[in-house]
């Protein structure tokens, strides 16, 4: 552990190995900063590390440094950006286990899960970005208008400038780093504000970017509270804001950015419904549901939080889920053979327990779990609830905990109806052995991401688009859609032909009127004969021939070319 406080924007190393509980007090500096943030180990409930909080002046300095660095970075060639992204990936690969242990110590997911669901997807995304970002920067427009088909016409995706990223605790390394990579790939600079619960993971990202050789100031990381976060969002030199986190906080971010004004992308809460159809492979569905609900102790906006199972397989499914849950090993995420670690904070334990208690009081049947575990740290056991009432918060509000509420339904249609009965529309899943049923689920369930016979994998697919609507967010991240969000689209065209003037330029004489009338019929005429006559009229006129390349026009109006 470092023995002195770190500046909030410094690219510094967090813990390579978690500290022993007794080491913390000895490692603290004698003179502590006036405003600091303590990162806690959720497995022990003891302090992990202390970092200074950035104030408004330090945020301004980070944004100014990013703005300066972006001027140079935006002009760098695609090959240079790809090379730096691959160097970043190499640094992550070299320190993969160190990073995974930091995630386990600060956020609470097991080391194996941190490797599989954070480090590996990050490397996959960086390789995708290194391969494809430059190809998106200029794209020809397909099938332009016949009158202008001789022009070279493109959509250009240029850098925004400075991107502000505000990220949550569930994926404290992968989520911000993938967004940082996308921003850098498109030529932007970044100021990252990590969650107050996982600041060390955020600082690790700054350290890795420095190691990869990105220009100084291009990636700034600031550990701040809510008030200072809104200062970052409203900063006049920030060009776009990407926020991931709670819905209510997202509304505040959107309102603050809107007053600037500047665009935002919001990745907010989810209430993932999972449908188990009558023809599902019950054992496979049970394993998938239990993992989808309990991975990261359920602290994932894409975690399964509602299960609707057909009555024909309900008894078998519930029994299979109970067997799977019985095998889940809960404990210190730094130890071997642990499946589920703690929740990230005591507040999360209390929030999850309130929802469970209210559901049981309202009539839900508690099959297992349901009480905080009597041990140090913030542990809550895997919990199964059968038939909570429709109005229960456990079915209506985001839980972010290891709880599996199961509702029995009499048909697939009923399951889809209940799955859509939510203010959230982020992710969903289904389980079936029938392609027809899969199609009904994929087309019927309203969510930005719908997967059948798998769960949680879409984040790890670099080409996938991660998006939600309703209270789940605005805009997209990941894939090509996410790269477009990291850029400003412009329309550009070049006319290589040596003509005397644009087609419809002055004077508006009789010949101009004839060209306009003939163009209407040549392009939009309802009969082939009328169109052919109009084309003949156009190409006979001197004005059209002098101002338009006739051959490309004739080619563009042929069937199949528009």
XYZ file of C-alpha atoms in Angstrom:
562
model
C 0.000 0.000 0.000
C 1.193 3.477 -0.762
C 2.008 5.519 2.302
C 0.876 8.934 1.099
C -2.286 10.471 -0.275
C -2.736 10.557 -4.044
C -3.867 13.464 -6.142
C -7.307 12.729 -7.580
C -6.256 13.008 -11.216
C -2.968 11.169 -10.838
C -2.568 7.877 -12.677
C -1.656 5.837 -9.614
C -1.696 2.210 -8.670
C -4.283 0.798 -6.324
C -3.557 -2.407 -4.464
C -1.780 -5.209 -6.250
C -2.575 -7.384 -3.225
C -5.331 -6.634 -0.669
C -4.028 -5.292 2.651
C -4.156 -7.231 5.849
C -6.858 -5.831 8.122
C -4.350 -4.576 10.630
C -2.241 -2.762 8.055
C -4.630 0.101 7.347
C -4.007 2.418 10.273
C -0.266 1.990 10.019
C -0.314 2.783 6.317
C -2.257 6.028 6.571
C -0.329 9.297 6.392
C -0.029 11.295 9.558
C -1.442 14.427 7.903
C -4.681 13.426 6.214
C -6.287 15.590 3.517
C -9.282 17.622 4.605
C -11.571 15.833 2.154
C -10.952 12.168 1.537
C -12.816 9.133 0.305
C -12.384 5.762 1.984
C -12.682 2.617 -0.109
C -14.017 -0.264 1.986
C -13.422 -3.983 1.701
C -16.976 -5.402 1.541
C -15.802 -8.831 2.692
C -14.557 -7.503 6.036
C -16.302 -4.167 6.443
C -12.879 -2.628 7.061
C -11.159 0.238 5.197
C -9.161 -0.748 2.149
C -7.575 2.514 0.996
C -8.073 6.258 1.304
C -7.972 8.662 -1.643
C -8.420 12.433 -1.753
C -11.625 13.851 -3.171
C -11.241 16.167 -6.142
C -12.761 19.601 -5.689
C -14.143 21.861 -8.409
C -10.740 23.398 -9.170
C -9.132 20.002 -9.634
C -11.985 18.901 -11.903
C -11.471 22.071 -13.949
C -7.778 21.260 -14.230
C -8.519 17.716 -15.402
C -10.986 18.931 -18.036
C -8.583 21.632 -19.236
C -5.772 19.088 -19.539
C -8.059 16.753 -21.482
C -9.136 19.553 -23.809
C -5.520 20.424 -24.531
C -4.545 16.788 -25.139
C -7.568 16.203 -27.372
C -6.343 18.783 -29.876
C -3.306 16.610 -30.599
C -5.019 13.243 -30.212
C -7.925 13.971 -32.583
C -5.463 14.430 -35.431
C -3.584 11.203 -34.755
C -3.853 8.553 -37.483
C -5.973 5.473 -37.004
C -2.876 3.279 -36.843
C -1.523 5.226 -33.866
C -4.797 4.943 -31.960
C -4.980 1.209 -32.656
C -1.375 0.753 -31.537
C -2.006 2.529 -28.236
C -5.211 0.576 -27.610
C -3.337 -2.673 -28.143
C -0.591 -1.511 -25.785
C -3.306 -0.817 -23.221
C -4.654 -4.332 -23.769
C -1.155 -5.761 -23.302
C -0.750 -3.902 -20.016
C -4.097 -5.274 -18.812
C -3.223 -8.824 -19.875
C 0.138 -8.624 -18.117
C -1.535 -7.524 -14.871
C -4.791 -9.464 -15.231
C -4.645 -11.270 -11.887
C -3.557 -8.150 -10.052
C -6.553 -6.303 -11.521
C -8.912 -9.163 -10.672
C -7.731 -9.208 -7.067
C -8.247 -5.463 -6.800
C -11.792 -5.825 -8.108
C -12.438 -8.649 -5.639
C -11.016 -6.665 -2.727
C -12.857 -3.416 -3.491
C -16.102 -4.494 -5.172
C -16.596 -8.040 -3.889
C -16.933 -10.323 -6.921
C -14.806 -13.516 -6.850
C -11.451 -13.378 -8.596
C -12.502 -15.917 -11.241
C -15.615 -13.882 -12.005
C -13.557 -10.688 -12.192
C -11.298 -12.360 -14.751
C -14.181 -13.808 -16.783
C -16.683 -10.938 -16.652
C -14.424 -7.880 -16.407
C -10.855 -8.468 -17.586
C -11.645 -10.771 -20.534
C -14.473 -8.610 -21.977
C -12.272 -5.545 -21.652
C -9.558 -7.157 -23.770
C -12.137 -8.314 -26.322
C -13.601 -4.824 -26.620
C -10.195 -3.178 -26.975
C -9.301 -5.496 -29.843
C -12.647 -4.752 -31.516
C -12.057 -1.024 -31.117
C -8.512 -1.257 -32.456
C -9.811 -3.063 -35.554
C -12.940 -1.105 -36.378
C -12.932 2.446 -35.012
C -11.030 3.992 -37.907
C -13.280 2.350 -40.466
C -16.255 4.213 -39.067
C -14.737 7.661 -39.350
C -15.795 8.130 -42.980
C -18.571 6.116 -44.590
C -19.960 6.623 -48.101
C -23.682 7.191 -48.364
C -25.330 4.425 -50.330
C -27.613 5.161 -53.310
C -27.569 8.975 -53.300
C -30.244 10.945 -55.118
C -30.092 10.539 -58.945
C -29.503 14.242 -59.525
C -26.439 14.122 -57.244
C -25.162 10.579 -57.854
C -21.973 11.870 -59.497
C -20.785 13.386 -56.221
C -18.567 11.756 -53.624
C -20.875 11.795 -50.598
C -19.901 10.726 -47.085
C -20.970 10.748 -43.480
C -17.931 11.698 -41.427
C -17.711 10.700 -37.769
C -15.321 13.111 -36.123
C -14.192 13.361 -32.481
C -16.434 15.132 -29.992
C -13.598 16.601 -27.937
C -13.810 15.947 -24.191
C -16.067 13.131 -22.995
C -17.139 12.892 -19.345
C -17.767 9.355 -18.072
C -19.637 8.774 -14.809
C -19.680 5.075 -13.951
C -21.150 2.819 -11.212
C -19.779 0.124 -8.907
C -21.138 -3.172 -10.399
C -18.505 -3.354 -13.165
C -15.916 -0.960 -11.737
C -13.187 -1.874 -14.211
C -14.755 -3.244 -17.411
C -17.556 -0.748 -17.889
C -15.469 2.438 -17.578
C -12.472 1.034 -19.425
C -14.543 -0.104 -22.403
C -16.029 3.390 -22.596
C -12.601 4.973 -22.231
C -11.363 2.772 -25.074
C -14.279 3.733 -27.327
C -13.732 7.424 -26.630
C -10.003 7.185 -27.374
C -10.578 5.115 -30.502
C -12.739 7.869 -31.947
C -10.181 10.567 -31.130
C -11.623 11.976 -27.898
C -10.129 12.820 -24.530
C -11.748 11.502 -21.346
C -12.429 12.595 -17.788
C -13.641 9.593 -15.799
C -15.494 9.807 -12.518
C -15.625 6.326 -10.937
C -18.116 5.256 -8.294
C -17.475 6.494 -4.778
C -17.619 2.820 -3.740
C -14.843 1.715 -6.115
C -12.406 4.619 -6.630
C -9.303 2.408 -6.655
C -10.509 0.536 -9.739
C -10.948 3.884 -11.474
C -7.466 5.019 -10.537
C -6.095 1.732 -11.823
C -7.494 2.638 -15.258
C -5.573 5.924 -15.243
C -2.408 4.068 -14.306
C -2.834 1.565 -17.141
C -3.491 4.320 -19.690
C -0.312 6.069 -18.615
C 1.578 2.785 -18.946
C 0.190 2.372 -22.484
C 1.729 5.698 -23.471
C -1.332 7.833 -24.085
C -0.546 11.568 -24.036
C -0.503 13.274 -20.667
C -3.934 14.561 -19.684
C -5.782 12.544 -22.326
C -7.344 10.291 -19.686
C -8.078 11.952 -16.354
C -9.651 10.174 -13.380
C -11.277 12.234 -10.640
C -12.647 10.787 -7.404
C -15.534 13.051 -6.436
C -18.877 13.213 -4.678
C -22.274 13.983 -6.197
C -22.033 17.787 -6.126
C -18.657 17.793 -7.850
C -19.924 15.235 -10.362
C -22.609 17.664 -11.468
C -19.882 20.310 -11.769
C -18.098 17.989 -14.203
C -21.328 17.358 -16.130
C -21.952 21.105 -16.482
C -18.359 22.036 -17.356
C -18.354 24.231 -20.490
C -15.458 22.308 -22.061
C -17.152 18.919 -21.743
C -18.707 17.995 -25.092
C -20.759 14.920 -24.136
C -21.669 13.027 -20.979
C -21.979 9.270 -20.585
C -23.636 8.210 -17.336
C -24.252 4.697 -16.037
C -25.967 4.173 -12.705
C -29.170 4.697 -10.783
C -32.187 6.062 -12.627
C -32.816 8.955 -10.257
C -29.201 10.115 -10.438
C -29.381 9.764 -14.214
C -32.313 12.173 -14.282
C -30.247 14.727 -12.365
C -27.331 14.284 -14.753
C -29.613 14.674 -17.765
C -31.229 17.801 -16.328
C -27.838 19.349 -15.535
C -26.425 18.521 -18.967
C -29.581 19.815 -20.620
C -29.110 23.224 -19.063
C -25.635 23.478 -20.620
C -26.821 22.178 -23.137
C -24.884 19.099 -24.197
C -25.845 15.569 -25.277
C -25.970 12.652 -22.863
C -26.068 8.887 -23.061
C -27.713 7.281 -20.046
C -27.352 3.607 -19.081
C -29.697 3.272 -16.134
C -31.450 0.590 -14.144
C -32.881 -2.737 -15.214
C -35.404 -5.286 -13.990
C -34.402 -8.230 -16.152
C -37.296 -10.663 -16.744
C -36.462 -14.265 -17.639
C -39.126 -16.476 -19.212
C -39.014 -20.263 -18.825
C -41.254 -21.714 -21.515
C -43.134 -25.007 -21.271
C -40.713 -26.621 -23.723
C -37.543 -25.393 -22.002
C -34.672 -27.633 -20.972
C -35.440 -27.190 -17.284
C -32.003 -28.069 -15.938
C -30.282 -25.710 -18.375
C -32.778 -22.954 -17.578
C -32.272 -23.393 -13.838
C -28.506 -23.185 -14.132
C -28.731 -20.139 -16.359
C -31.243 -18.350 -14.139
C -29.284 -18.985 -10.951
C -26.053 -17.740 -12.493
C -27.784 -14.796 -14.182
C -29.362 -13.775 -10.888
C -26.482 -14.431 -8.492
C -23.358 -13.503 -10.468
C -21.777 -10.470 -8.814
C -24.282 -11.113 -5.998
C -26.987 -9.813 -8.325
C -25.361 -6.370 -8.485
C -25.633 -5.903 -12.204
C -28.106 -3.844 -14.223
C -28.425 -6.876 -16.512
C -28.923 -9.413 -13.700
C -32.068 -11.563 -13.714
C -34.504 -10.034 -11.209
C -37.812 -11.638 -12.254
C -38.566 -15.175 -13.447
C -41.828 -16.195 -15.159
C -42.136 -19.964 -15.519
C -44.846 -21.909 -17.333
C -47.055 -23.889 -14.942
C -46.377 -27.153 -16.820
C -42.709 -27.138 -15.752
C -42.936 -24.905 -12.663
C -42.546 -27.593 -9.994
C -39.589 -29.199 -11.748
C -37.980 -25.808 -12.372
C -38.345 -24.568 -8.794
C -36.842 -27.796 -7.473
C -33.928 -27.482 -9.913
C -33.324 -23.852 -8.896
C -33.237 -24.828 -5.215
C -30.673 -27.540 -5.972
C -28.518 -25.097 -7.920
C -28.694 -22.460 -5.178
C -27.730 -25.046 -2.557
C -24.454 -25.527 -4.416
C -23.513 -21.826 -4.537
C -20.516 -21.205 -2.293
C -20.578 -17.819 -0.571
C -17.498 -16.296 1.010
C -14.428 -14.087 0.710
C -13.993 -13.394 -3.035
C -10.217 -13.545 -2.670
C -10.384 -17.197 -1.635
C -10.464 -20.097 -4.088
C -13.637 -21.953 -5.070
C -15.976 -19.127 -4.076
C -18.993 -18.521 -6.320
C -20.510 -15.441 -4.718
C -19.012 -12.681 -2.646
C -20.577 -9.905 -0.555
C -22.687 -6.949 -1.550
C -20.685 -3.788 -2.052
C -21.921 -1.913 1.036
C -24.023 -2.134 4.156
C -26.595 0.151 2.514
C -27.042 -2.389 -0.283
C -27.644 -5.168 2.251
C -30.299 -3.074 3.979
C -31.994 -2.138 0.691
C -32.150 -5.748 -0.518
C -33.410 -7.016 2.826
C -36.212 -4.431 2.896
C -37.506 -5.631 -0.460
C -37.343 -9.292 0.592
C -39.068 -8.644 3.915
C -41.848 -6.618 2.308
C -42.441 -9.335 -0.287
C -42.740 -12.046 2.370
C -45.098 -9.895 4.416
C -47.196 -9.369 1.276
C -47.569 -13.117 0.710
C -44.457 -14.369 -1.078
C -43.179 -17.779 -0.012
C -39.554 -17.716 1.159
C -37.847 -20.890 -0.041
C -34.329 -20.073 1.158
C -32.185 -17.203 2.397
C -33.896 -13.997 3.381
C -31.673 -12.818 6.250
C -28.300 -11.022 6.274
C -25.520 -13.463 7.073
C -24.163 -13.191 10.658
C -20.525 -12.604 9.777
C -18.188 -9.672 9.148
C -18.693 -7.896 5.854
C -21.766 -7.236 3.752
C -22.973 -10.726 2.924
C -26.527 -11.584 1.937
C -27.374 -15.198 1.074
C -28.901 -16.418 -2.187
C -32.647 -15.981 -1.712
C -35.580 -17.562 -3.556
C -39.076 -16.073 -3.378
C -42.067 -17.929 -4.836
C -45.140 -16.045 -6.051
C -44.538 -12.513 -4.739
C -47.637 -10.381 -5.458
C -47.559 -8.199 -8.597
C -47.403 -4.956 -6.607
C -44.376 -6.027 -4.499
C -41.300 -3.839 -4.905
C -39.242 -6.992 -5.487
C -41.026 -7.217 -8.874
C -41.273 -3.482 -9.589
C -38.049 -1.799 -8.472
C -34.418 -2.591 -9.138
C -33.067 -4.912 -6.439
C -29.339 -5.290 -7.189
C -29.039 -8.262 -4.877
C -28.918 -12.100 -4.860
C -32.678 -12.646 -4.971
C -34.648 -14.867 -7.384
C -38.376 -14.040 -7.434
C -40.333 -16.760 -9.309
C -43.851 -16.290 -10.668
C -45.839 -19.167 -12.199
C -47.846 -18.324 -15.342
C -50.386 -20.237 -17.430
C -49.030 -19.352 -20.885
C -46.178 -17.828 -22.830
C -48.387 -14.861 -23.699
C -48.980 -14.187 -20.017
C -45.243 -14.386 -19.331
C -44.473 -11.870 -22.084
C -47.210 -9.551 -20.822
C -45.798 -9.585 -17.282
C -42.226 -9.237 -18.541
C -43.229 -6.034 -20.325
C -45.118 -4.684 -17.314
C -42.195 -2.631 -16.028
C -40.820 0.866 -16.286
C -37.460 -0.713 -17.162
C -36.525 -2.088 -20.583
C -32.821 -2.895 -20.540
C -32.236 -6.657 -20.764
C -34.340 -9.823 -20.816
C -33.910 -13.528 -21.474
C -35.850 -16.665 -22.264
C -35.412 -20.425 -22.202
C -36.877 -22.774 -24.794
C -35.961 -25.646 -27.123
C -38.185 -24.301 -29.913
C -37.077 -21.810 -32.559
C -40.670 -20.625 -32.871
C -40.959 -19.931 -29.153
C -37.575 -18.203 -29.196
C -38.812 -15.921 -31.970
C -41.954 -15.083 -29.981
C -39.824 -14.166 -26.960
C -37.302 -12.122 -28.940
C -40.004 -10.213 -30.811
C -42.476 -9.904 -27.955
C -40.350 -8.901 -24.964
C -39.593 -5.174 -24.946
C -35.963 -4.636 -23.961
C -32.813 -3.286 -25.533
C -31.106 -6.694 -25.228
C -32.996 -10.011 -25.431
C -31.113 -13.310 -25.325
C -32.564 -16.811 -25.518
C -30.869 -19.793 -23.835
C -28.090 -17.594 -22.491
C -27.724 -14.637 -20.168
C -25.194 -11.942 -19.211
C -23.108 -12.548 -22.311
C -24.153 -9.541 -24.416
C -21.797 -7.209 -22.538
C -18.923 -9.527 -23.464
C -19.779 -9.488 -27.187
C -17.915 -6.443 -28.528
C -20.151 -6.099 -31.595
C -23.367 -6.057 -29.572
C -25.253 -2.840 -28.899
C -26.095 -2.159 -25.258
C -29.113 0.089 -25.005
C -32.297 0.532 -23.036
C -35.373 2.690 -23.085
C -38.107 3.894 -20.736
C -36.392 4.330 -17.351
C -33.455 2.192 -18.474
C -31.727 4.880 -20.456
C -31.151 6.997 -23.528
C -28.741 6.221 -26.362
C -26.389 3.292 -26.922
C -23.018 1.969 -25.867
C -20.744 -0.755 -27.293
C -20.486 -1.986 -30.843
C -20.712 0.315 -33.835
C -23.654 2.167 -32.327
C -21.529 2.985 -29.290
C -18.715 4.271 -31.490
C -21.166 6.552 -33.270
C -22.216 7.921 -29.886
C -18.565 8.774 -29.257
C -18.434 10.953 -32.351
C -20.098 13.868 -34.082
C -21.604 12.966 -37.461
C -21.245 15.392 -40.337
C -22.269 15.254 -43.988
C -19.595 16.077 -46.558
C -19.539 15.872 -50.361
C -17.184 16.589 -53.233
C -18.249 17.215 -56.816
C -15.379 16.238 -59.156
C -17.236 17.183 -62.352
C -16.352 20.336 -64.265
C -19.807 21.804 -64.784
C -20.796 25.412 -65.243
C -23.039 25.613 -62.171
C -25.308 23.599 -59.834
C -28.322 22.111 -61.626
C -30.900 24.496 -60.182
C -28.770 27.622 -59.881
C -29.952 30.942 -61.312
C -31.374 32.054 -63.662
C -34.912 30.722 -63.120
C -35.781 30.955 -66.782
C -38.000 28.785 -68.968
C -35.273 26.178 -69.326
C -34.922 25.945 -65.526
C -38.671 25.384 -65.201
C -38.543 22.649 -67.846
C -35.667 20.879 -66.036
C -37.560 21.029 -62.738
C -40.752 19.618 -64.282
C -38.912 16.894 -66.192
C -36.939 15.927 -63.024
C -40.195 15.387 -61.146
C -41.438 12.918 -63.740
C -38.084 11.238 -64.446
C -37.525 10.383 -60.792
C -41.059 9.998 -59.406
C -43.247 9.316 -62.436
C -45.841 6.568 -61.913
C -45.452 4.952 -65.337
C -42.370 3.769 -67.176
C -43.383 5.629 -70.333
C -43.751 8.939 -68.494
C -40.393 8.516 -66.865
C -38.660 7.682 -70.149
C -40.169 10.717 -71.868
C -39.014 12.943 -69.011
C -35.492 11.523 -69.146
C -35.365 12.219 -72.858
C -36.496 15.783 -72.256
C -33.756 16.290 -69.676
C -30.845 15.004 -71.693
C -31.868 16.967 -74.775
C -31.648 20.247 -72.865
C -28.360 22.122 -72.900
C -28.736 23.337 -69.307
C -28.998 19.784 -67.921
C -26.083 18.478 -69.997
C -23.899 21.423 -68.974
C -24.661 21.068 -65.283
C -24.957 17.320 -64.765
C -23.041 14.187 -65.793
C -25.658 12.437 -67.935
C -24.207 8.900 -67.791
C -24.234 8.632 -63.980
C -27.752 10.077 -63.908
C -29.060 7.449 -66.321
C -27.362 4.688 -64.339
C -28.785 5.901 -61.024
C -32.425 5.815 -62.139
C -32.275 2.236 -63.444
C -34.387 -0.270 -61.449
C -32.531 -1.588 -58.426
C -30.118 1.372 -58.150
C -32.265 3.369 -55.734
